[in-house]
Coordinates of C-alpha atoms in Angstrom, one line a residue:
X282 CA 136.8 -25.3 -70.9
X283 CA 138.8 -26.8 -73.3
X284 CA 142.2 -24.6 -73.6
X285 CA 145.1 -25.7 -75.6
X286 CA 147.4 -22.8 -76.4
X287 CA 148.0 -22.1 -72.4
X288 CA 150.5 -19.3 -73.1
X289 CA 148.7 -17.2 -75.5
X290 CA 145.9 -17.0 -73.1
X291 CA 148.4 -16.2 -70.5
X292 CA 149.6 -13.1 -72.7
X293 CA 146.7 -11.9 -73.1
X294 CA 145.4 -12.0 -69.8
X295 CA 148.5 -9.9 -68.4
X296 CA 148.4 -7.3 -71.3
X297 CA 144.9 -6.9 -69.9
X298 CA 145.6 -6.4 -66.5
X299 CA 148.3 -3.9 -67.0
X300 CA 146.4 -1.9 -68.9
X301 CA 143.9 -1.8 -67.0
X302 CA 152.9 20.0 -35.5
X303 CA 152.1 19.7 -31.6
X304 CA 151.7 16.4 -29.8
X305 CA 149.8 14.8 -27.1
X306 CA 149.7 11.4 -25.6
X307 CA 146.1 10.0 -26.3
X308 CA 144.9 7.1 -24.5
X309 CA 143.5 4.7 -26.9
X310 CA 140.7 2.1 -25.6
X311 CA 140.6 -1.3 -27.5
X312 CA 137.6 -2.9 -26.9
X313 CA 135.5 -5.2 -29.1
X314 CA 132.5 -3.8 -31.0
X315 CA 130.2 -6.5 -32.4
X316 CA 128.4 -5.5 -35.3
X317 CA 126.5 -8.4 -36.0
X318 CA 124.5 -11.2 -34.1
X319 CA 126.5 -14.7 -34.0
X320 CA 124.5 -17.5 -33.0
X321 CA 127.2 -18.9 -30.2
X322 CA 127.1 -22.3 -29.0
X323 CA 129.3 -21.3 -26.0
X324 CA 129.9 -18.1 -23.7
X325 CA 133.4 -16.3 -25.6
X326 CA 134.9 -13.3 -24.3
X327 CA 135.0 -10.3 -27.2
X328 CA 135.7 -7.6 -24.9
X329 CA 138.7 -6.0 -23.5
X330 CA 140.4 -3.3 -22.6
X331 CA 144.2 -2.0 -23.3
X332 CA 146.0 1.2 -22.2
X333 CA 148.1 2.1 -25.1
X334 CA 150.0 5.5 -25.4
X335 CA 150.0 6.8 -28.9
X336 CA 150.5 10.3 -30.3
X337 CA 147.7 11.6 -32.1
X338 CA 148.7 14.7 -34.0
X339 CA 146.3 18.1 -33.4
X340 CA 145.2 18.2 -37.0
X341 CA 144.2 21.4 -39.3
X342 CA 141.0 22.4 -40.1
X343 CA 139.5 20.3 -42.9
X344 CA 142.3 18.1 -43.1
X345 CA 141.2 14.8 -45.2
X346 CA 141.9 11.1 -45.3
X347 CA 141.1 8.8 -48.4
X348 CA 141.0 5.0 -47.8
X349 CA 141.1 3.1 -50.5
X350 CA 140.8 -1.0 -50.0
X351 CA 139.7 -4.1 -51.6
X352 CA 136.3 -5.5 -50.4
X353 CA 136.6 -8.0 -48.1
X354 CA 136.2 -11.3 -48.5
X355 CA 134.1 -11.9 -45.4
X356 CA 131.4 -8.9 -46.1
X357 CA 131.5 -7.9 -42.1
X358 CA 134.6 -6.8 -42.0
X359 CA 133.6 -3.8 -44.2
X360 CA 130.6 -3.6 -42.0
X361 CA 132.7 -2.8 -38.9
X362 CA 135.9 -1.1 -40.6
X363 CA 134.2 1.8 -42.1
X364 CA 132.1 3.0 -39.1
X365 CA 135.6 2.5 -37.0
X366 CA 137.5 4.5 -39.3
X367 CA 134.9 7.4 -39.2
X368 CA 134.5 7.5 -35.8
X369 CA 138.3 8.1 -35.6
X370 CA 137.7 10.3 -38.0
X371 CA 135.4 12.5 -35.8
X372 CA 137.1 12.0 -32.8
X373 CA 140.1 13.4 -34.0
X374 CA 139.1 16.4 -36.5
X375 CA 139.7 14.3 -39.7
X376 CA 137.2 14.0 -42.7
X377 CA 137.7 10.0 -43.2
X378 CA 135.9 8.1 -46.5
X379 CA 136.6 4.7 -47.4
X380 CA 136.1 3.1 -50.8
X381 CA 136.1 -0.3 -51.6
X382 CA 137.4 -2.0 -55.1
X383 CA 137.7 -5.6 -56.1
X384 CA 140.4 -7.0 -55.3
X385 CA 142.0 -7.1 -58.5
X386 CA 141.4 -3.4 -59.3
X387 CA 143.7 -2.9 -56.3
X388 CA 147.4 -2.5 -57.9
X389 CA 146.2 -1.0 -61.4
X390 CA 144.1 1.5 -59.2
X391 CA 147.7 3.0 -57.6
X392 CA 149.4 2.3 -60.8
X393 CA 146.7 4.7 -62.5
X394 CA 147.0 6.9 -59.2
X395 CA 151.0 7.4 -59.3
X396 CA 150.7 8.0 -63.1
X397 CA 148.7 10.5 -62.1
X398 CA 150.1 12.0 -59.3
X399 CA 147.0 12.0 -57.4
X400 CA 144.2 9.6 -55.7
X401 CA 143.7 8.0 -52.1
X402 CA 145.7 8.8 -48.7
X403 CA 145.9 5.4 -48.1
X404 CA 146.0 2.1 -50.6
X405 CA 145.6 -1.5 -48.9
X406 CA 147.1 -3.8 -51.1
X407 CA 147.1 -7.7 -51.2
X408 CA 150.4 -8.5 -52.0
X409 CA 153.6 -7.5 -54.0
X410 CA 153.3 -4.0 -52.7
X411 CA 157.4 -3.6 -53.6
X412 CA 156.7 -3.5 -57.6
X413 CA 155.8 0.2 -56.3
X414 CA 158.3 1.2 -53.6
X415 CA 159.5 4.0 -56.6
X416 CA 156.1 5.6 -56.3
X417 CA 155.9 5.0 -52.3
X418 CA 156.7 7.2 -49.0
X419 CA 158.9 5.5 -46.4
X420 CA 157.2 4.5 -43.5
X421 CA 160.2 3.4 -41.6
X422 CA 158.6 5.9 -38.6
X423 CA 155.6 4.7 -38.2
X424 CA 156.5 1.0 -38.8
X425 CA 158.9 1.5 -35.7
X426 CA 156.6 2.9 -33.8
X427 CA 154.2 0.3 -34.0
X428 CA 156.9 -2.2 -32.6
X429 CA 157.5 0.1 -29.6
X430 CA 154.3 -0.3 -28.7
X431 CA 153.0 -3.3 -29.9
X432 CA 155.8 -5.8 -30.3
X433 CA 157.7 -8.3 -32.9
X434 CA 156.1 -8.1 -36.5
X435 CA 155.1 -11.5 -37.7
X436 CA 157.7 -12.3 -40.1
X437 CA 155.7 -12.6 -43.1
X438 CA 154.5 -9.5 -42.9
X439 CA 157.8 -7.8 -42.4
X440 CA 159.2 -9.4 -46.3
X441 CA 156.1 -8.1 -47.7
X442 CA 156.9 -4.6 -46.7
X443 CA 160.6 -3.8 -46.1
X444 CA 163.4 -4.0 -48.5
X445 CA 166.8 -4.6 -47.1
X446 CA 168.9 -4.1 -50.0
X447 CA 167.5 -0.2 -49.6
X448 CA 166.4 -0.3 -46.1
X449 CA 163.2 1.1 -46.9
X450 CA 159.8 0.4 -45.6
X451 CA 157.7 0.8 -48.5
X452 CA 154.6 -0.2 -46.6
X453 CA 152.4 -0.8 -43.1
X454 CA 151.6 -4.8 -43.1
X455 CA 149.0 -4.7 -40.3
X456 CA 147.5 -8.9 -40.6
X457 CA 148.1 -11.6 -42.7
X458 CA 146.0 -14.8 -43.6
X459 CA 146.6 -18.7 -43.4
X460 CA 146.4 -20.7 -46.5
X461 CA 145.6 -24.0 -45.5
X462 CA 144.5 -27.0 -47.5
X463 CA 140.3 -27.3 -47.4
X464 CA 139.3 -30.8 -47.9
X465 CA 136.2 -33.1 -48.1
X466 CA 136.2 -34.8 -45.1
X467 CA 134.2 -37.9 -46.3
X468 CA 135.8 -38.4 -49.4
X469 CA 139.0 -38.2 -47.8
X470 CA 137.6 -40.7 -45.2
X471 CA 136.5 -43.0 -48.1
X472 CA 140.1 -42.7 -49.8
X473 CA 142.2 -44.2 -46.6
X474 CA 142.8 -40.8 -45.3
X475 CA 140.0 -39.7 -42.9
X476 CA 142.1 -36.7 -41.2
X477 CA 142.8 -35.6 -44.8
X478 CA 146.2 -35.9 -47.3
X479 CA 149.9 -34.5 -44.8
X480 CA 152.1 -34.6 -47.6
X481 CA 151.7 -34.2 -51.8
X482 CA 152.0 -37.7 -52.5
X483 CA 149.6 -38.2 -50.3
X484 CA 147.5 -35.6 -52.1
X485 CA 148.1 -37.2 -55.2
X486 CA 147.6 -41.0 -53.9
X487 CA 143.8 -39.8 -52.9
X488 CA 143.3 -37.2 -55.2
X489 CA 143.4 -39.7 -57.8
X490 CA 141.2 -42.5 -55.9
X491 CA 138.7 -39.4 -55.3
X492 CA 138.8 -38.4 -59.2
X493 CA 138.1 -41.7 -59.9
X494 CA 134.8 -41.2 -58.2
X495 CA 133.9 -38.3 -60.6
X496 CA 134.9 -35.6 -58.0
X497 CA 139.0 -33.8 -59.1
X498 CA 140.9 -31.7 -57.2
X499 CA 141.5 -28.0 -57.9
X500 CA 144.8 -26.4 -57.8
X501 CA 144.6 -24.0 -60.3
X502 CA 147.1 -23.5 -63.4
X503 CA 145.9 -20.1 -64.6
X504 CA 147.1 -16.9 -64.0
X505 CA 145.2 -15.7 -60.6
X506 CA 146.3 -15.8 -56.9
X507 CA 145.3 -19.2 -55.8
X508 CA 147.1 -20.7 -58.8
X509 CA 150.3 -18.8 -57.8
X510 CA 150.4 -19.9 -54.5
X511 CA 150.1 -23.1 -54.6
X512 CA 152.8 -23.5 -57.8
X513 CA 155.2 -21.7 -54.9
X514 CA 153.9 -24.0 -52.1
X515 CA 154.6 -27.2 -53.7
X516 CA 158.5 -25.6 -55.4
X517 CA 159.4 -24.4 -51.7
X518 CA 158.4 -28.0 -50.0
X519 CA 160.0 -29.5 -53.0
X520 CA 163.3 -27.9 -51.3
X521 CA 163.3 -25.1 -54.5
X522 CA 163.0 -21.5 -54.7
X523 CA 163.0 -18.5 -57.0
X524 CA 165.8 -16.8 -55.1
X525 CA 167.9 -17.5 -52.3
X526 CA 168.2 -15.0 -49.3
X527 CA 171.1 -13.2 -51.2
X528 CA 168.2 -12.8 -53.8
X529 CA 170.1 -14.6 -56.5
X530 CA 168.1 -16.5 -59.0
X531 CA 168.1 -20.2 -58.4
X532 CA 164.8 -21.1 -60.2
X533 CA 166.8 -23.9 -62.6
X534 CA 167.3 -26.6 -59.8
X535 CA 166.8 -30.1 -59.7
X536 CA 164.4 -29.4 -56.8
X537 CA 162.1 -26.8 -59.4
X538 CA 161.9 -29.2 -62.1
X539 CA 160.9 -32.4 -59.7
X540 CA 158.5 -29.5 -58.3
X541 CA 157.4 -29.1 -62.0
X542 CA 157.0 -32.8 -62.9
X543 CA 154.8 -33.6 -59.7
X544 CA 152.5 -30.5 -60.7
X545 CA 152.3 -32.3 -64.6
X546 CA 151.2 -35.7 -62.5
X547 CA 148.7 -34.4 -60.2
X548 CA 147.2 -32.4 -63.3
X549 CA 146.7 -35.6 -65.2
X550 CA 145.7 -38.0 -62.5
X551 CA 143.3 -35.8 -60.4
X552 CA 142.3 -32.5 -62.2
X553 CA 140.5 -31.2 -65.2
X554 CA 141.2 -29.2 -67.5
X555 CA 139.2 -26.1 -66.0
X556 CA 141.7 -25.6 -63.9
X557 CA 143.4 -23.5 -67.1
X558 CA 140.4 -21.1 -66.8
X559 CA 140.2 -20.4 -63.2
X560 CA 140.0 -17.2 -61.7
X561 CA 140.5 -16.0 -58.6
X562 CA 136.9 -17.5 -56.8
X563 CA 136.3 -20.7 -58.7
X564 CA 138.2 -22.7 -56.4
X565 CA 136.3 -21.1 -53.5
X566 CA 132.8 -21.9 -55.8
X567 CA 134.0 -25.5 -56.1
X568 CA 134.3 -25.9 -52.5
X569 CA 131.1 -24.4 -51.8
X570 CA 129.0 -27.1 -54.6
X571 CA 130.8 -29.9 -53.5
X572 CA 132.3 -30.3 -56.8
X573 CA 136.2 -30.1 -55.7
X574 CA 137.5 -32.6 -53.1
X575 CA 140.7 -30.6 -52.0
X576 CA 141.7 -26.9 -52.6
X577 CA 144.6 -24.4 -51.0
X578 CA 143.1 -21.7 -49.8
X579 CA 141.5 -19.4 -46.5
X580 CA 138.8 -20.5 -44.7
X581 CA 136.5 -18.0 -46.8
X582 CA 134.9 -20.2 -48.8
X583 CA 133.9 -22.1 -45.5
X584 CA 133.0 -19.1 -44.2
X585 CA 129.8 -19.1 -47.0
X586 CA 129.5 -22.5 -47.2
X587 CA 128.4 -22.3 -43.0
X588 CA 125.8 -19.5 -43.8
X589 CA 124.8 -21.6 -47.0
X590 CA 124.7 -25.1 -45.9
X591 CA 125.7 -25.5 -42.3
X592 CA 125.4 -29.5 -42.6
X593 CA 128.1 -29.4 -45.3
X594 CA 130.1 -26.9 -44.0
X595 CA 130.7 -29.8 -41.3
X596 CA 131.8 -31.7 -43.5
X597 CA 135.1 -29.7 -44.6
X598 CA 138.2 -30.0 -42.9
X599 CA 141.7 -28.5 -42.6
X600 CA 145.0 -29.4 -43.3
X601 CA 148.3 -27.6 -42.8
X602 CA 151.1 -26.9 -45.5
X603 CA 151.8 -30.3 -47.0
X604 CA 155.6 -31.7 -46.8
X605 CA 157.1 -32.7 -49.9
X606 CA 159.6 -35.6 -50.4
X607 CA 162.6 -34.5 -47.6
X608 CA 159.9 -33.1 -45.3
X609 CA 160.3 -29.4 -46.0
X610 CA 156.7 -28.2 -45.5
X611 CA 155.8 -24.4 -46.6
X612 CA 152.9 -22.3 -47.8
X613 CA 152.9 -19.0 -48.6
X614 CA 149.8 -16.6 -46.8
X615 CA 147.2 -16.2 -48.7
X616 CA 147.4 -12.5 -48.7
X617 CA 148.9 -9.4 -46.8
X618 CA 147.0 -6.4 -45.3
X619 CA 149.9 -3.5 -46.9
X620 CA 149.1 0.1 -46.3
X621 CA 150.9 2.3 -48.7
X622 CA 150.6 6.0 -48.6
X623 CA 152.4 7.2 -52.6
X624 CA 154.3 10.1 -52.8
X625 CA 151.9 12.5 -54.0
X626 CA 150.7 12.6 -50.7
X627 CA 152.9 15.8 -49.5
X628 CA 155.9 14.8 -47.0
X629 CA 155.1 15.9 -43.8
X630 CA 151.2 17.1 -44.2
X631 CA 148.5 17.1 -42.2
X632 CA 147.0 14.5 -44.6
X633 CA 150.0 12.2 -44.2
X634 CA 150.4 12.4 -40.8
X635 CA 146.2 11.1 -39.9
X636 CA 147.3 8.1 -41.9
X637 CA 149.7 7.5 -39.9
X638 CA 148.1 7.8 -36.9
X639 CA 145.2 5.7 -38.1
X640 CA 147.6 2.9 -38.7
X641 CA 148.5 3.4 -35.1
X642 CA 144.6 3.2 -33.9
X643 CA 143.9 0.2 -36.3
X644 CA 146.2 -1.8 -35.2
X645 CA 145.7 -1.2 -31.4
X646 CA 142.3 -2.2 -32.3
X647 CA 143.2 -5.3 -34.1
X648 CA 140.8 -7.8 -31.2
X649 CA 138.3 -6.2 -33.1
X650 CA 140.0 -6.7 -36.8
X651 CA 140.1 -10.6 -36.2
X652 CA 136.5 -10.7 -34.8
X653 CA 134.7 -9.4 -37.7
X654 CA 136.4 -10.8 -40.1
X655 CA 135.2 -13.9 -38.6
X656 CA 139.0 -15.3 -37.9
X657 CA 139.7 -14.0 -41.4
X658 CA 142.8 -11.6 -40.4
X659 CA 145.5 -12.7 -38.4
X660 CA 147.2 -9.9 -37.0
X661 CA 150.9 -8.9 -37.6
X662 CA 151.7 -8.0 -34.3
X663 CA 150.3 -10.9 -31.9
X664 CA 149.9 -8.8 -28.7
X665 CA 147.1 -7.1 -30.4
X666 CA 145.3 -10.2 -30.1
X667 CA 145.7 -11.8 -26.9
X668 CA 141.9 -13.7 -27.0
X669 CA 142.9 -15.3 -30.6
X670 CA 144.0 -18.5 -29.6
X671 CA 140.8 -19.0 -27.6
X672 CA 139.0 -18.0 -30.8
X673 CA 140.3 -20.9 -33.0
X674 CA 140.4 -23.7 -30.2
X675 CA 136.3 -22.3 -29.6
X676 CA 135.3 -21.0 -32.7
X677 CA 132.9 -18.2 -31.8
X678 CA 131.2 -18.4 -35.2
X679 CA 129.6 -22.1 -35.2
X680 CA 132.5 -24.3 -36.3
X681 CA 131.4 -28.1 -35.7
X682 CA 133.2 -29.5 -33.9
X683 CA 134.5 -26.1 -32.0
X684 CA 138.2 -26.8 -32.5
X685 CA 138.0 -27.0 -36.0
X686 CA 140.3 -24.2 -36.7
X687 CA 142.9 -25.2 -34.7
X688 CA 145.2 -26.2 -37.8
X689 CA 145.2 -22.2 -37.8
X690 CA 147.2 -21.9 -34.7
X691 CA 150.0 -23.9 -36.5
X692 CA 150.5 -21.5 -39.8
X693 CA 153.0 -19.6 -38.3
X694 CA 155.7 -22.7 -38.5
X695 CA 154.8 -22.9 -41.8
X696 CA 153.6 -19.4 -43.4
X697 CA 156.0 -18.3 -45.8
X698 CA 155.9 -15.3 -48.6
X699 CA 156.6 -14.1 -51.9
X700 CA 160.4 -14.1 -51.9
X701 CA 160.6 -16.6 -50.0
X702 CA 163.9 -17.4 -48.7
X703 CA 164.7 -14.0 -50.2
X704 CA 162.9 -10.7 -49.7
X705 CA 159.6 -10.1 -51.3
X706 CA 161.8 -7.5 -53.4
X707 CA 160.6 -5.9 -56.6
X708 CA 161.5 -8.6 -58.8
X709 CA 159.8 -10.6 -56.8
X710 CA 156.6 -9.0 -57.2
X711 CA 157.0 -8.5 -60.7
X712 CA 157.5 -12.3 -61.3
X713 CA 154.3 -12.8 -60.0
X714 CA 152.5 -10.0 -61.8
X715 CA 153.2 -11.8 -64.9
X716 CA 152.3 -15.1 -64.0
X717 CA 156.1 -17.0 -64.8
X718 CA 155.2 -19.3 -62.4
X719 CA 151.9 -20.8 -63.1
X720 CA 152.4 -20.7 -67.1
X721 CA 155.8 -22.7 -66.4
X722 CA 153.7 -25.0 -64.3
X723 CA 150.6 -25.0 -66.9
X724 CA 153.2 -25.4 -70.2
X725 CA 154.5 -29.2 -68.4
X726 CA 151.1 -30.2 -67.6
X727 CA 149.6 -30.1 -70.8
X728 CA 153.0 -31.5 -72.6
X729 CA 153.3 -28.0 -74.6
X730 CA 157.3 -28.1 -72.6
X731 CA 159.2 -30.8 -70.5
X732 CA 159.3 -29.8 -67.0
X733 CA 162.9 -29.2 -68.2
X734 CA 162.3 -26.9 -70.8
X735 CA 159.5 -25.1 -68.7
X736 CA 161.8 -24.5 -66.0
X737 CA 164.6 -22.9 -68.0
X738 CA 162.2 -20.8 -70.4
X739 CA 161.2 -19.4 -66.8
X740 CA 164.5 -18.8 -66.0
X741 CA 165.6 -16.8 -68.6
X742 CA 162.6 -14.9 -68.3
X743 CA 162.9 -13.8 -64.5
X744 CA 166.9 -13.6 -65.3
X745 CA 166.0 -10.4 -67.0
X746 CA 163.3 -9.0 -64.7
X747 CA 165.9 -9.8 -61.9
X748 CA 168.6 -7.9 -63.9
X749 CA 166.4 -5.1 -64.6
X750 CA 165.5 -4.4 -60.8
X751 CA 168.9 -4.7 -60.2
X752 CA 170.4 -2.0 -62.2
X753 CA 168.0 0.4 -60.4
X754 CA 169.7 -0.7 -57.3
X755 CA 166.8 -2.4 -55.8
X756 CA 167.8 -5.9 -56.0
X757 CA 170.9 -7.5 -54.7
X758 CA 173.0 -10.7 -54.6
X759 CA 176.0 -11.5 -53.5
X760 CA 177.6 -14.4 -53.5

């Protein structure tokens, strides 16, 4: 697709999307349930058993709780989730349903919802869950909670549901997902780098022998998730930022606009221009036909490529957040799991109070979370896992070789967020709703701006979304 006015398109594809009472201790059993038959080349434990005490409200007669979340991109997870969250449901006197929306419908859904002062219990959002905290409950309670019994939250997860500057959290992050890079193996073998690029020169070094081939690369440059993160991966390894951690602008840097000029070479030397048009699965679809040689993203689209073509499924491998020039090496997650309950749910109800507890029993359950999403979902509280390590060194789902997934085991040292060194504040989240980041990318690469004039049009752009958060009190910096 041939695109040449980048912004317009841009515009028009954000107008678009904005339109559119007595307690008792329960014991809680966490065991594994196994929905599906695996084909396993080795014996793996997926059973076991914790004692965890957690209050479980008696709840009224015909109390109700509404699940709304996006459809998984790894279909058996929904398989398993829904049955487990009626069978809670039973157990504890609580009509539970579950609906599933793509996962773009997800924030204009509880957009629509606030507006209209009613709609689900519970919303599971991706990402930038702040750009609602107005509309939210605090979940400060049951977010405690959940550390007394389970442990440290994973960092990531804690920016993308708790804002210092009104210590509030907005939200219930139970899991979050690795990004790494998914590459042809024997392409990358065949450009001098058989265990795949470490750093973005590297990626541009072989990307461009590869393209030379006839196969590009796909980063995107459009205005979807995959093209978001990975304009933030290679500013933060770049040693830039949007903010700092006093969540000050500092998106006009030296570090940005080398960020920006890299992104304006790899476009030319390895990419096409499709790249403008992307949405959310094409890189994933590229992957999967053996038409892209490198992209950022989950292992999802290996995931289908296994049940599609097991022999080239073997021949994808992994790569962990790439360094940049002075070694700084960070990638954001792919996505968040971020249970919000808004405030049209009445404080203090019977209603609000089973999603709470369900949070609770989720995440106690979370062995089970990981499993059938197929090593999707990494939890936010580690302890809930204790068998996930084995998991990615012996891939109970047919990796070959078995340790394939070991670069997983590394995201942690490297998993970063929205925010990013900052809080994953409104602003934030606002920034990249309307896509300042991948059309200041997108206007360098096709020479509409220098990477000089892209950065500071995009500074004066989040400049006043910053301000605007601020004067509701819900952005800081101090200096």
């Amino acid at each position: 697709m041939k695109q040449k006015r980048l912004s317009t398109v841009i515009s028009l594809l954000t107008v678009a999307m904005f339109l559119l009472g007595a307690c008792a201790p329960q014991t809680v059993e966490v065991e594994v349930e196994v929905t599906r038959e695996v084909q396993v080349p080795q014996e793996v434990e997926v059973t076991r058993e914790v004692q965890v005490e957690v209050e479980v409200p008696t709840f009224a007669e015909g109390t109700e709780l509404k699940i709304l979340q996006w459809s998984h991109f790894v279909p058996q997870y929904d398989t398993w989730f829904d049955p487990f969250a009626q069978a809670w449901g039973e157990a504890n006197g609580v009509k539970v349903t579950v609906d599933h929306v793509n996962i773009a419908d997800l924030n204009p859904t509880l957009a629509a919802a606030i507006d209209a002062g009613e709609g689900p219990t519970l919303i599971e959002l991706s990402l930038a869950a702040s750009l609602f905290v107005e509309g939210l409950h605090d979940l400060t309670d049951v977010n405690m909670k959940a550390q007394e019994l389970f442990g440290p939250q994973a960092a990531t997860c804690t920016a993308n549901s708790y804002l210092p500057t009104t210590n509030t959290w907005y939200g219930y992050c139970h899991g979050w997902v690795p990004d790494p890079g998914d590459y042809d193996r024997a392409l990358w073998a065949a450009a001098g780098f058989p265990n795949g690029p470490s750093t973005w020169a590297e990626l541009l070094e072989g990307g461009q022998k590869i393209k030379a081939q006839g196969v590009p690369m796909g980063l995107g440059l459009s205005p979807e998730i995959d093209s978001e993160m990975a304009a933030r991966a290679i500013i933060w390894s770049y040693g830039g930022s949007i903010q700092d951690e006093n969540e000050c602008v500092t998106i006009n840097s030296p570090e940005v606009i080398e960020a920006v000029t890299y992104m304006a070479d790899l476009y030319k030397n390895t990419m096409t221009d499709e790249v403008f048009g992307w949405t959310a699965a094409s890189n994933n679809q590229g992957l999967i036909a053996g038409e892209l040689s490198y992209i950022l993203n989950s292992i999802s689209a290996y995931r289908s490529l296994q049940k599609i073509d097991p022999a080239a499924a073997d021949n994808i491998g992994f790569v962990p957040a790439l360094k940049g020039p002075r070694g700084d090496q960070h990638a954001s997650a792919h996505l968040w799991y971020i249970y919000v309950i808004p405030k049209y749910v009445e404080e203090g109800s019977p209603e609000m109070e089973a999603a709470k507890a369900f949070l609770l029993h989720h995440t106690a359950n979370y062995n089970q979370a990981v499993f059938n999403s197929e090593l999707y979902n990494f939890p936010a509280f580690e302890s809930t896992v204790p068998q996930l390590q084995g998991w990615v060194e012996k891939d109970p789902f047919g990796s070959r070789p078995a340790d394939k997934l070991t670069v997983l085991l590394t995201a942690k040292d490297w998993v970063t967020y929205l925010g990013y060194p900052g809080p994953s504040n409104p602003a934030v989240a606002e920034v990249y709703g309307t896509h300042v980041i991948p059309t200041m990318m997108g206007k360098a690469a096709l020479g509409e701006l220098t990477p000089e004039e892209a950065v500071a049009e995009a500074e004066a752009q989040i400049n006043d979304i910053f301000a605007k958060w601020r004067a509701k009190g819900l952005v800081g910096c101090s200096k």
